[in-house]
Short mmCIF file of C-alpha atoms and ligand atoms in Angstrom, two decimals:
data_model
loop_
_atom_site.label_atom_id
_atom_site.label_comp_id
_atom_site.label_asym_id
_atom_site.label_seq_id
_atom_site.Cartn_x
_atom_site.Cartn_y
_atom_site.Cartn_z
CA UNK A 71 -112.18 -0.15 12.69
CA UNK A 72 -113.61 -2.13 10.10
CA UNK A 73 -114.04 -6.30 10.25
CA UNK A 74 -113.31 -8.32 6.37
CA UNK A 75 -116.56 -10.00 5.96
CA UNK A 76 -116.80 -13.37 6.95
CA UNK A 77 -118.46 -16.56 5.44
CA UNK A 78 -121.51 -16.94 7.33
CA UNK A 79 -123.02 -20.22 9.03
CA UNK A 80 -126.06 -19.85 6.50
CA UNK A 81 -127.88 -23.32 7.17
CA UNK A 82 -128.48 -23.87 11.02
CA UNK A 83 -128.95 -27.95 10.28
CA UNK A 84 -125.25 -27.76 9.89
CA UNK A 85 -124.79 -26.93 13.57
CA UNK A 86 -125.15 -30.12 15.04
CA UNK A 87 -121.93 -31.80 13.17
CA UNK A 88 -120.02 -28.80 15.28
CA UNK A 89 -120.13 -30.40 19.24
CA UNK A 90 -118.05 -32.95 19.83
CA UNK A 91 -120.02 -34.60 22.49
CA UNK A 92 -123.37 -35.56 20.52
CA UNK A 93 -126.59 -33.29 21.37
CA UNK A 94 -124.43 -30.46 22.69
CA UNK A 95 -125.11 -26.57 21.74
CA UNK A 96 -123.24 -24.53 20.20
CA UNK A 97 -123.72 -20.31 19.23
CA UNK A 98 -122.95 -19.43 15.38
CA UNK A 99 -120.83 -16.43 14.90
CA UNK A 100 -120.07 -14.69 11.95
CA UNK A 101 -117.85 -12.24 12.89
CA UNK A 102 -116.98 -10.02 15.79
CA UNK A 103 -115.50 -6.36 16.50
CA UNK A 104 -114.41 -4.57 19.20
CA UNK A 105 -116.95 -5.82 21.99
CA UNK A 106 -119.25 -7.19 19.93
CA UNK A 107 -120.41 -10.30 18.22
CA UNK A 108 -122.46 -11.08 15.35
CA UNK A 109 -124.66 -13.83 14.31
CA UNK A 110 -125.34 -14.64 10.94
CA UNK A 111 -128.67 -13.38 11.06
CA UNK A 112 -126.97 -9.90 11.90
CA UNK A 113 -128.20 -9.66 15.84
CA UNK A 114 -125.46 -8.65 17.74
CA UNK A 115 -124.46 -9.58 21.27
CA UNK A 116 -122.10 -7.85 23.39
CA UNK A 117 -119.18 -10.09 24.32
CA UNK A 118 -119.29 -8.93 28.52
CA UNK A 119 -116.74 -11.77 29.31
CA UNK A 120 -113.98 -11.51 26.33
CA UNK A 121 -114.61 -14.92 25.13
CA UNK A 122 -113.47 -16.90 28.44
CA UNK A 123 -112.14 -13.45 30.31
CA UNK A 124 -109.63 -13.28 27.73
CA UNK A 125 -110.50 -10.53 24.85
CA UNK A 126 -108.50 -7.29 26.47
CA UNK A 127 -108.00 -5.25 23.77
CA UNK A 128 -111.23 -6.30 22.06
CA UNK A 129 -111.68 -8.13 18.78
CA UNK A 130 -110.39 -7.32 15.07
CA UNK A 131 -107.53 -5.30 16.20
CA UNK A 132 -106.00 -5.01 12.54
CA UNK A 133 -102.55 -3.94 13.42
CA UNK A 134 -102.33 -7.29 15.46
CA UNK A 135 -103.00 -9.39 12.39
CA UNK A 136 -101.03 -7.85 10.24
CA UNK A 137 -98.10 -8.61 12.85
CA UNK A 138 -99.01 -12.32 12.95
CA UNK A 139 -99.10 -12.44 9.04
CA UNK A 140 -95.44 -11.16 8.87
CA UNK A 141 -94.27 -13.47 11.24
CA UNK A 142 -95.40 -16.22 9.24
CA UNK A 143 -94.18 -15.00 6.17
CA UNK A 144 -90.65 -14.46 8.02
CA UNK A 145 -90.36 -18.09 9.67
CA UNK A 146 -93.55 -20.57 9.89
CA UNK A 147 -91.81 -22.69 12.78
CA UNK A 148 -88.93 -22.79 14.76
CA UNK A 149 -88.48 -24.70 17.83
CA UNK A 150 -88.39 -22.63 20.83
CA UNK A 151 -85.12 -23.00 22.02
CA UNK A 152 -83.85 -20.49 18.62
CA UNK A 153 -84.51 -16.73 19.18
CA UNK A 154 -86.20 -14.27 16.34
CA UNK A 155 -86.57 -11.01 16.69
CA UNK A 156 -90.27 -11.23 18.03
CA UNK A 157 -89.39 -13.68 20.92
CA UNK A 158 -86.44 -11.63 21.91
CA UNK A 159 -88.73 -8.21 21.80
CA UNK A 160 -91.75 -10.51 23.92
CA UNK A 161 -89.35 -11.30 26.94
CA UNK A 162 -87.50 -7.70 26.91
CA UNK A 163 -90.83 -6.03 27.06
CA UNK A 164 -92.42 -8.53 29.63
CA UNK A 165 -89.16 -8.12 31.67
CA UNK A 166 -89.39 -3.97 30.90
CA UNK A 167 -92.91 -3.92 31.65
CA UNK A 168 -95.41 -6.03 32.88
CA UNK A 169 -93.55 -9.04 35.16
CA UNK A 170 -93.05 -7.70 39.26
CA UNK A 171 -89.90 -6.56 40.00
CA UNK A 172 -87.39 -9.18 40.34
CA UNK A 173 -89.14 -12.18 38.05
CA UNK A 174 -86.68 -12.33 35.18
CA UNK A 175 -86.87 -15.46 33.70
CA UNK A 176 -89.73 -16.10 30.97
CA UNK A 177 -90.77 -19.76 29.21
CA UNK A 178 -93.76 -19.52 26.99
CA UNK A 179 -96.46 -22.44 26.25
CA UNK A 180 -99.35 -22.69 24.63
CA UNK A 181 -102.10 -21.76 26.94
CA UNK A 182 -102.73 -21.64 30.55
CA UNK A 183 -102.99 -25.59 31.36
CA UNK A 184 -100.10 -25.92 29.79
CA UNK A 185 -98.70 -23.23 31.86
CA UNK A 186 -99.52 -24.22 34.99
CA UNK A 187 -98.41 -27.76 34.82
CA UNK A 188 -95.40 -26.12 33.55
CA UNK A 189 -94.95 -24.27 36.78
CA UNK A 190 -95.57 -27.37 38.78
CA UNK A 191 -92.47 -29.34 36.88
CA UNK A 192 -90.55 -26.46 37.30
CA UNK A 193 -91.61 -25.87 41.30
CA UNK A 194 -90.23 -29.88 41.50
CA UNK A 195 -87.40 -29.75 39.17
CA UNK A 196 -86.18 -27.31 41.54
CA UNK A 197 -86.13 -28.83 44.63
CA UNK A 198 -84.99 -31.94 42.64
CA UNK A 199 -81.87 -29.70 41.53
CA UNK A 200 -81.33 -27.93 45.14
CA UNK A 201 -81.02 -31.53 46.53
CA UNK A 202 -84.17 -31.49 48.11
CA UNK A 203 -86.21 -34.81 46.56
CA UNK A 204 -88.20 -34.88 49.33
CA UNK A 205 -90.43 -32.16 48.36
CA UNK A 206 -92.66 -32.98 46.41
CA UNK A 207 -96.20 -31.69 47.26
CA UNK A 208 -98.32 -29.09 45.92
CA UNK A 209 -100.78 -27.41 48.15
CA UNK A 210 -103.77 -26.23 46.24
CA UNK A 211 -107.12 -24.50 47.58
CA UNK A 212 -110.46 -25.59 47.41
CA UNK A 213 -112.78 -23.13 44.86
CA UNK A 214 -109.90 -22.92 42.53
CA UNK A 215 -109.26 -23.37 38.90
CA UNK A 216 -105.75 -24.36 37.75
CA UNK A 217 -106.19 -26.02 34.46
CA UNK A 218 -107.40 -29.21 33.03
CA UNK A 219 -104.49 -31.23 32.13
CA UNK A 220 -104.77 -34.38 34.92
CA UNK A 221 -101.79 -32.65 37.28
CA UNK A 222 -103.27 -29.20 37.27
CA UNK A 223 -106.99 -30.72 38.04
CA UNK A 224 -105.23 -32.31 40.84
CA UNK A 225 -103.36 -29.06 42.57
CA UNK A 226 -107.32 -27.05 41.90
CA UNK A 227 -110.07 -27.23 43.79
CA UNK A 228 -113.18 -27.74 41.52
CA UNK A 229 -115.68 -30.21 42.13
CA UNK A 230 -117.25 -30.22 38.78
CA UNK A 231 -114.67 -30.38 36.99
CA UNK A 232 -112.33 -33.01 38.88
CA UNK A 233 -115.70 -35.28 39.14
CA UNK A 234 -115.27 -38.92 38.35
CA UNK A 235 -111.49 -38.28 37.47
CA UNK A 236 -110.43 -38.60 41.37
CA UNK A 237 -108.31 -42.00 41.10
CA UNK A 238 -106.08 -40.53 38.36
CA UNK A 239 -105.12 -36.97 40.29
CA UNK A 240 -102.59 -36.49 42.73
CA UNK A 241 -103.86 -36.56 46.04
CA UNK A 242 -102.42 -33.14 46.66
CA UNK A 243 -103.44 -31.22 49.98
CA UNK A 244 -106.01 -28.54 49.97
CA UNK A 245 -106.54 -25.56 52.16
CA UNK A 246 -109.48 -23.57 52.84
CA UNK A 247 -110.47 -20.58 50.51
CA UNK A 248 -110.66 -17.11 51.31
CA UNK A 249 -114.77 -17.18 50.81
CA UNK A 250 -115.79 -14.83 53.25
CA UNK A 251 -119.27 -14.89 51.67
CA UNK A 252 -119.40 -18.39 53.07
CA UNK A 253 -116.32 -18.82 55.62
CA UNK A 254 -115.54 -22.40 55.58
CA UNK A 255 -113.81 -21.91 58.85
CA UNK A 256 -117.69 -20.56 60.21
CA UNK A 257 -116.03 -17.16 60.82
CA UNK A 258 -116.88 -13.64 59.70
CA UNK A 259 -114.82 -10.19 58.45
CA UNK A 260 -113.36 -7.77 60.16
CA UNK A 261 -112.75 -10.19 63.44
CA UNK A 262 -111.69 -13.34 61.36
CA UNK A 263 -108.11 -12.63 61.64
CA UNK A 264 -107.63 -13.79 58.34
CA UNK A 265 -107.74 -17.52 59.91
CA UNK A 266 -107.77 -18.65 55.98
CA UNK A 267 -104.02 -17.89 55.30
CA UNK A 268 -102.88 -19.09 58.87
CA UNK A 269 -104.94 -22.80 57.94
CA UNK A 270 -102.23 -23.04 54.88
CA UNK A 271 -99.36 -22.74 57.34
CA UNK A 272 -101.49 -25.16 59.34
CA UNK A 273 -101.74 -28.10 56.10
CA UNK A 274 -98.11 -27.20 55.57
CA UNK A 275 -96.82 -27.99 59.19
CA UNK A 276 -99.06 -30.80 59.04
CA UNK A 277 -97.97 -32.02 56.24
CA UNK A 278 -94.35 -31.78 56.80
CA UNK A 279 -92.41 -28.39 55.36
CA UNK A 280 -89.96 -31.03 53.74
CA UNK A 281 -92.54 -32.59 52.37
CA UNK A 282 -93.92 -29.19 50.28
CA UNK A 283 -92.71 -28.21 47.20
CA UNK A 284 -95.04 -25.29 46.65
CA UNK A 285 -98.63 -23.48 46.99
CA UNK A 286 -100.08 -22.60 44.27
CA UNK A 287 -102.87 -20.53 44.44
CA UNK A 288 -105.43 -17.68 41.82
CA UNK A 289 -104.50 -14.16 43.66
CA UNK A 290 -108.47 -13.42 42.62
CA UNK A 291 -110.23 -16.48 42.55
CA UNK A 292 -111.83 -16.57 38.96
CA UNK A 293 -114.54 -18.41 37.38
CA UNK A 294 -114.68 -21.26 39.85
CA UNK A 295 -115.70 -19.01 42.86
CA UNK A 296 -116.74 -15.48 40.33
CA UNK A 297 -113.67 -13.24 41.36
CA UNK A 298 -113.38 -13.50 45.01
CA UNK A 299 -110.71 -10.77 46.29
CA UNK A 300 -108.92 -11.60 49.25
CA UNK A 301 -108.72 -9.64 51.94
CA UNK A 302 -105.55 -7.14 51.80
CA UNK A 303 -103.16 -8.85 54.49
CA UNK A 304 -104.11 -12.49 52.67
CA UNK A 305 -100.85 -12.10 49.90
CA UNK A 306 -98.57 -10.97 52.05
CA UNK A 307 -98.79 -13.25 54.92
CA UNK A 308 -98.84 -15.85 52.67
CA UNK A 309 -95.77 -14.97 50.45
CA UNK A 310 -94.39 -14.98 54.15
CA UNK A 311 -95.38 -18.06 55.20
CA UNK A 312 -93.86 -20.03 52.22
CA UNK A 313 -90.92 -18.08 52.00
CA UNK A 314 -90.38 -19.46 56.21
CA UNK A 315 -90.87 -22.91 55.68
CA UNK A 316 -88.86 -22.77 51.67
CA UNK A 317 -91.94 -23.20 50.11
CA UNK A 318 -92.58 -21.80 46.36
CA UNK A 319 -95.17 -19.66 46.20
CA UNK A 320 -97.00 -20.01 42.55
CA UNK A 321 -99.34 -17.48 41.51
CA UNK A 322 -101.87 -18.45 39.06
CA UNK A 323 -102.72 -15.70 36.89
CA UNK A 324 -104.22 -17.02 33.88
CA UNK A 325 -107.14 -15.37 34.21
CA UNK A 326 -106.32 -12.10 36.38
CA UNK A 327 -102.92 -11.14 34.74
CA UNK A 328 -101.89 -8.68 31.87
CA UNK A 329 -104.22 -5.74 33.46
CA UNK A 330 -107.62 -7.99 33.67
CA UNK A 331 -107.64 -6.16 37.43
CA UNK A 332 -106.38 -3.02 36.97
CA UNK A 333 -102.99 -3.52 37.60
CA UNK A 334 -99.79 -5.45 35.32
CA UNK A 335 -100.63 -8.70 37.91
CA UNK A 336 -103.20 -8.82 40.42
CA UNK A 337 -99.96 -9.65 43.35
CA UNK A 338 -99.07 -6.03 42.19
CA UNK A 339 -102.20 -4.43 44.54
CA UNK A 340 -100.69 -6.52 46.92
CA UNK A 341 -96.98 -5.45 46.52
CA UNK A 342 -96.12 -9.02 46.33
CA UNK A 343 -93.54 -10.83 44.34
CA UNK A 344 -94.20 -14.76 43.91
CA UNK A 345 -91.60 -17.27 43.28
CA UNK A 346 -93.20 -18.13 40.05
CA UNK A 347 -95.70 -16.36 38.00
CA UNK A 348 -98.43 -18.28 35.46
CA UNK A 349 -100.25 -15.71 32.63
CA UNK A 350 -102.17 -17.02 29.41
CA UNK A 351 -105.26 -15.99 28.35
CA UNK A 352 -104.57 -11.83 28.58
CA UNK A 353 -101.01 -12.68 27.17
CA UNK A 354 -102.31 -12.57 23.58
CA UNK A 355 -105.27 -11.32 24.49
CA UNK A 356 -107.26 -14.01 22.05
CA UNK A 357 -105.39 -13.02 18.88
CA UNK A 358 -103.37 -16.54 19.01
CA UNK A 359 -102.66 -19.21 21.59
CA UNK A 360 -100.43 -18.38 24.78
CA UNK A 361 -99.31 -18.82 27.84
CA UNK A 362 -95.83 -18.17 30.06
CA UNK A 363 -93.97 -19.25 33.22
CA UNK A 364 -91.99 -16.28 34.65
CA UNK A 365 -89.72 -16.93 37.82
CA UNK A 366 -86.79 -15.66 39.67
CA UNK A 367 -83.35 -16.19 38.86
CA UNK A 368 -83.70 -18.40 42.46
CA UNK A 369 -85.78 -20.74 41.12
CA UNK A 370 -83.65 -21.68 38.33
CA UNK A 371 -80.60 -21.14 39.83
CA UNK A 372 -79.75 -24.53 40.80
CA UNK A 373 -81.09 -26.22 37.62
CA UNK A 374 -78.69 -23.89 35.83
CA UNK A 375 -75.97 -24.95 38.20
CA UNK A 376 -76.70 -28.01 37.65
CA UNK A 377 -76.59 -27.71 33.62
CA UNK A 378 -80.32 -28.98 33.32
CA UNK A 379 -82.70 -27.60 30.82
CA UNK A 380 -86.46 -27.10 31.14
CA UNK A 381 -88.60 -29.22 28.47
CA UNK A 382 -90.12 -27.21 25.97
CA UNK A 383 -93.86 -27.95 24.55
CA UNK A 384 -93.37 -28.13 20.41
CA UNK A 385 -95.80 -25.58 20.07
CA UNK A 386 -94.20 -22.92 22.69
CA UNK A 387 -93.17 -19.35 21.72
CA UNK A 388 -94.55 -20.29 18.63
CA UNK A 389 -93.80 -17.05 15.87
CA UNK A 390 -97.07 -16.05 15.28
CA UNK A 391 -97.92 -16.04 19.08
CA UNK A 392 -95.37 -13.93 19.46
CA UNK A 393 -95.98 -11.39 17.52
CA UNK A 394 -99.62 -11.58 18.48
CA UNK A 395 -98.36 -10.99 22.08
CA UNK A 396 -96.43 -8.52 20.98
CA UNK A 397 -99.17 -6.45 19.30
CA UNK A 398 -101.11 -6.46 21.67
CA UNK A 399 -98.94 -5.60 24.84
CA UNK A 400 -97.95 -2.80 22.58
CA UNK A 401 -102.14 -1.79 22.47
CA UNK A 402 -102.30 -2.26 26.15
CA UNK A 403 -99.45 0.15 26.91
CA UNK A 404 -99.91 2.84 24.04
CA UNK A 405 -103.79 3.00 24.86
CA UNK A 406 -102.88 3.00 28.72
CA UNK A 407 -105.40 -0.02 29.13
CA UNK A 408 -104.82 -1.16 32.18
CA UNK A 409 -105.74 2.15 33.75
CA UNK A 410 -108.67 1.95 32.12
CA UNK A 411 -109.59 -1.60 32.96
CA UNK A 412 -109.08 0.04 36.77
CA UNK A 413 -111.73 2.76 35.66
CA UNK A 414 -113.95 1.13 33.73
CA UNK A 415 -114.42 -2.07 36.63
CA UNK A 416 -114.89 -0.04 39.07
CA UNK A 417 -117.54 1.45 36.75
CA UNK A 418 -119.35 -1.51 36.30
CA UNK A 419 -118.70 -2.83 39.49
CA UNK A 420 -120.81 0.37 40.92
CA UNK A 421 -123.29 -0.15 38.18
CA UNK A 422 -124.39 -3.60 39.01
CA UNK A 423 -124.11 -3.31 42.44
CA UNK A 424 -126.87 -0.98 42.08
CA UNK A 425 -129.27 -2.82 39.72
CA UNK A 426 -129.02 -5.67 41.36
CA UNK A 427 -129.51 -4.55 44.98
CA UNK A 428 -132.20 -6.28 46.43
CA UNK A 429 -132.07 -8.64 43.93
CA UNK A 430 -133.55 -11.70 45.40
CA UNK A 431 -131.34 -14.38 43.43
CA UNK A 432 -127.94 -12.60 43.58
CA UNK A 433 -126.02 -13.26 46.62
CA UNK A 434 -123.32 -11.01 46.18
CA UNK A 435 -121.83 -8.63 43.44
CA UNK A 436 -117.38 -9.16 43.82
CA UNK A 437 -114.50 -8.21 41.57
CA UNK A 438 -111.10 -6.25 41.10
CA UNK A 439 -110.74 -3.86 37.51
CA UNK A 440 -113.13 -6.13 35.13
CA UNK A 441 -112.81 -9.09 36.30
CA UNK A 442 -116.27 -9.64 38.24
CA UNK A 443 -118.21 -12.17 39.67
CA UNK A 444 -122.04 -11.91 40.30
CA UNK A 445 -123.32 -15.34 43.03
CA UNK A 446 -126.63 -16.27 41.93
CA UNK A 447 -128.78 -18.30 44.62
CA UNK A 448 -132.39 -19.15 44.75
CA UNK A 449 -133.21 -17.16 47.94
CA UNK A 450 -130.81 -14.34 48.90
CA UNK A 451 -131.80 -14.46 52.91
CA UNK A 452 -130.35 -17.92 53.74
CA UNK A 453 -128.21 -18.29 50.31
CA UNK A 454 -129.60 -21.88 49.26
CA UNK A 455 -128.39 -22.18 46.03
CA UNK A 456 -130.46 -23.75 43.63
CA UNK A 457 -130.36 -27.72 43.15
CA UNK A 458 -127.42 -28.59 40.93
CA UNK A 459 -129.25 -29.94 38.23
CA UNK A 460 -131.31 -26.55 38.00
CA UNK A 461 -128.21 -25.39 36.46
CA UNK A 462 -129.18 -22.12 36.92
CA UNK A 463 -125.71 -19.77 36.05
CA UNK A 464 -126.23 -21.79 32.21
CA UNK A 465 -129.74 -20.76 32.10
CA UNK A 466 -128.61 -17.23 33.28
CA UNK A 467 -126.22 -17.31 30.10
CA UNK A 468 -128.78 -18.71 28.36
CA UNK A 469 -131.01 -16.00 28.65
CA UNK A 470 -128.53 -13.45 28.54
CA UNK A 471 -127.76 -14.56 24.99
CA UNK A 472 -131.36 -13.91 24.65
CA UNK A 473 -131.15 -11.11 25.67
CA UNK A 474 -128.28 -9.53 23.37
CA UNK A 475 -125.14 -9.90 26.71
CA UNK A 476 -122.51 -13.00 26.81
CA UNK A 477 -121.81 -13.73 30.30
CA UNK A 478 -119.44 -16.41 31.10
CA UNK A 479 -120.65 -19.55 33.53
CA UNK A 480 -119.01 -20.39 36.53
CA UNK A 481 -118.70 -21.47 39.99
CA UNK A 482 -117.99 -25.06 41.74
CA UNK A 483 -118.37 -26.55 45.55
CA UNK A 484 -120.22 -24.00 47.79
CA UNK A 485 -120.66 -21.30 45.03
CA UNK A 486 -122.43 -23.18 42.86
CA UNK A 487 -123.73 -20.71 40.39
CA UNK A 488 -121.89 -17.48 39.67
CA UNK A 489 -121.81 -15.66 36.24
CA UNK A 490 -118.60 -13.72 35.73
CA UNK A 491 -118.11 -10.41 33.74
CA UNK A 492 -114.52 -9.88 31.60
CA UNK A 493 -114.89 -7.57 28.98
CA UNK A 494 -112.39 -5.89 26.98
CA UNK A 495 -110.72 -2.99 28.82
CA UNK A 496 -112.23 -1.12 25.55
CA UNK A 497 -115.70 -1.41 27.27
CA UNK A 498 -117.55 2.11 26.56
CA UNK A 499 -119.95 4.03 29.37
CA UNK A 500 -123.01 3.18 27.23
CA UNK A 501 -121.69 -0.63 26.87
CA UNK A 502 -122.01 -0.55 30.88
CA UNK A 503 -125.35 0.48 31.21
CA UNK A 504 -126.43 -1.92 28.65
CA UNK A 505 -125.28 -5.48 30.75
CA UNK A 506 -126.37 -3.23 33.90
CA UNK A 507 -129.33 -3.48 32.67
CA UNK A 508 -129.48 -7.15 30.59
CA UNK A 509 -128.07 -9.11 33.65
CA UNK A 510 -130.73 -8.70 36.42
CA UNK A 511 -133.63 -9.25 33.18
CA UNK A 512 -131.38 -12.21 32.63
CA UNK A 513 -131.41 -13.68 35.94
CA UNK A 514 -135.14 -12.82 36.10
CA UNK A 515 -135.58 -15.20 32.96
CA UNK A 516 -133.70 -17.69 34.42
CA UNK A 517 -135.56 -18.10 37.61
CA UNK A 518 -138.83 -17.46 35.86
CA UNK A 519 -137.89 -20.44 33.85
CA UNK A 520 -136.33 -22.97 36.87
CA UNK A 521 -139.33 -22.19 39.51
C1 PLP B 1484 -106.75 -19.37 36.85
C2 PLP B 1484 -106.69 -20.26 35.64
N1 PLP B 1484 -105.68 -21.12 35.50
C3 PLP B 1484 -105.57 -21.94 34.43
C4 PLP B 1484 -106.53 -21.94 33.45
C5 PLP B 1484 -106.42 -22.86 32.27
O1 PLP B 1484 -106.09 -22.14 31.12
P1 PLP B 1484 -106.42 -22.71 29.66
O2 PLP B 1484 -107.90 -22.86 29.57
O3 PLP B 1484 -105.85 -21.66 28.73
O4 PLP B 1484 -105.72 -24.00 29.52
C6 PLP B 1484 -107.62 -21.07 33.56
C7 PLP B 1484 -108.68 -21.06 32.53
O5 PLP B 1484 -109.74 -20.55 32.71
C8 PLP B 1484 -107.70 -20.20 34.67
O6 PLP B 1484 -108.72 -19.34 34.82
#
């Protein structure tokens, strides 16, 4: 594969125009390939979370650019209501071959915010249309990430990120996470019972089932707890607990869908089927700005019925995301990708579990296919985390840039610092050994550096 060179960052005084907010940092790239990126100076670093666990097939894919230039050349801009060939080939093969059996209906966006507040106007405009006005509450979960638009802030359940900007969210119910690392109902695996999902039935009844219009929820919880997996029964009970009380379930998977676990969607592991279904960032897999809303034909029934439409965003289905989409769904299936996102997490799942055994920061090593989540505390016997202002999963990245590996920064609430691992599904054995080996020298920086 070769990369077209790129114009190069050349003066480094030039850098501090880039940030928006003054004094910020930024990284210069020049260009990047496969799973790699390169600075102008020509040091590489391997890209170990995809950008923002979002790079699947890796980067420079030319066959996918090439598709995105002829769909500009064939119609700049159309607004998404019209059909072209590329959005009519996008929804047959998402219908063919990725979305759960029995989610037909597809609306794209722009990205995953977009997405997900998307899902939450269509959760209420259904009710609204099924004559039930009354419902009108979305249940979120603490540790979650849903977006940052001010309604998806609201329904998520991150700290950091919702900080200062309480009085303008919805004051939308939340419901205990599936944590076991730290149980916030003070319990412990295999006896729990999976108390966790039974709590949401708990808010719900509390609430008022009339009152709930859906739960929306990350199947694997991503950057703001580092890919927690729920335990197996967790889907399932849930998707039966809404379905009891006519609740929508929304799954939220921006970050796990399109293969990122080893499977189409992570509810496939899980055999379950969600009312409505959020994907972005895998979507497109980088090459161009994307997200979607897939549902049933229930959910829209009664808007149909009752000859509403569903807003569009200008931007949405946009041609050249499209065919972007396109391209690269058509990678993921003709390299059998997903598979090997399956293989290759498990792979470096193994790997780090072993290096950093022992290690007396990390607090636990968690994932599903490649997306993974390492929990970084200052002593591993009690799990005290370090002080917030250490800021110690940045200084982590920090010195992982150092040290040639991009690891993406997460965590919020009780798992304060977690670096999380998404590479592209691409990811070679020797690739593996190298962030096997540049994390726990990372982390070692890090706490070398914070005391
Ligand atoms: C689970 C989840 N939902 C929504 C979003 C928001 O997507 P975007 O950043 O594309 O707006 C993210 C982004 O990380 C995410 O991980």
């Amino acid at each position: 594969m070769s990369v077209r060179k790129a114009p190069v960052l050349g003066d480094v005084a030039r850098l501090a125009a880039y940030p928006f907010v003054p004094g910020g940092t930024t990284v210069p790239i020049a260009r990047a390939e496969g799973a790699w990126l390169e600075l102008p100076d020509g040091r590489r670093i391997l890209d170990a979370a995809g950008g923002a666990i979002v790079s699947n097939v890796g980067h420079g894919r030319p066959e996918v650019a090439r598709a995105v230039a002829a769909a500009l050349e064939q119609a700049t801009y159309l607004v998404p209501p019209f059909a072209t060939e590329a959005r009519v080939e996008l929804v047959e093969r998402l219908r063919r071959a990725w979305l759960p059996p029995g989610i037909t209906r597809v609306v794209l966006t722009s990205g995953g915010s977009e997405a997900v507040d998307a899902a939450l106007r269509l959760a209420r405009q259904h009710h609204v249309a099924a004559g039930r006005p009354e419902r009108r509450k979305m249940i979120g979960r603490d540790l979650s990430y849903h977006g940052t638009t001010l309604a998806t802030l609201a329904v998520g359940g991150h700290a950091k990120r919702r900080a200062g900007l309480e009085p303008l969210l919805f004051d939308w119910p939340k419901a205990p996470p599936h944590y076991c690392l730290r149980c916030p109902l003070g319990l412990a695996r295999p006896d729990c019972g999976v108390a966790c999902v039974d709590a949401i039935e708990a808010l719900i009844l509390r609430e008022g089932p009339e009152t709930v219009a859906a739960v929306v929820a990350e199947p694997v919880v991503g950057s703001s707890g580092g890919a927690i997996v729920p335990p197996d029964e967790y889907w399932p009970r849930l998707a039966e607990i809404c379905r009891r009380h006519g609740v929508l379930l929304v799954a939220d998977e921006v970050m796990s869908g399109f293969g990122r676990t080893g499977r189409a969607f992570a509810v496939d592991h899980w055999g379950v089927v969600p009312d409505i279904l959020v994907g972005g960032k895998g979507l497109a897999g980088g090459y161009a700005p994307m997200g979607g809303v897939y549902a049933t034909d229930a959910v829209l029934a009664p808007i149909a019925a009752r000859g509403e439409d569903f807003m569009f965003y200008t931007y949405a289905a946009h041609p050249a995301s499209c065919a972007a989409a396109n391209a690269v769904l058509e990678i993921l299936e003709r390299e059998q990708l997903v598979a090997r996102a399956a293989e290759q997490g498990k792979r470096l799942l193994d790997r780090l579990r072993a290096a950093l055994a022992g290690h007396p920061h990390v607090a636990e090593v968690r994932g599903l296919g490649l997306l993974i989540g390492v929990e970084l505390v200052r002593d591993r016997a009690t799990r005290e985390p370090y002080p917030a202002e250490a800021k110690f999963a940045g200084r982590v990245v920090a010195a992982g840039l150092g040290r040639g590996a991009f690891f993406y920064p997460g965590g919020a609430g009780a798992a304060r610092d977690v670096v999380c691992l998404g590479p592209p599904f691409t990811i070679g054995d020797p690739e593996i050994d190298f962030l096997a080996e540049a994390l726990p020298r990372a982390i070692d920086d890090a706490a070398r550096r914070s005391g």
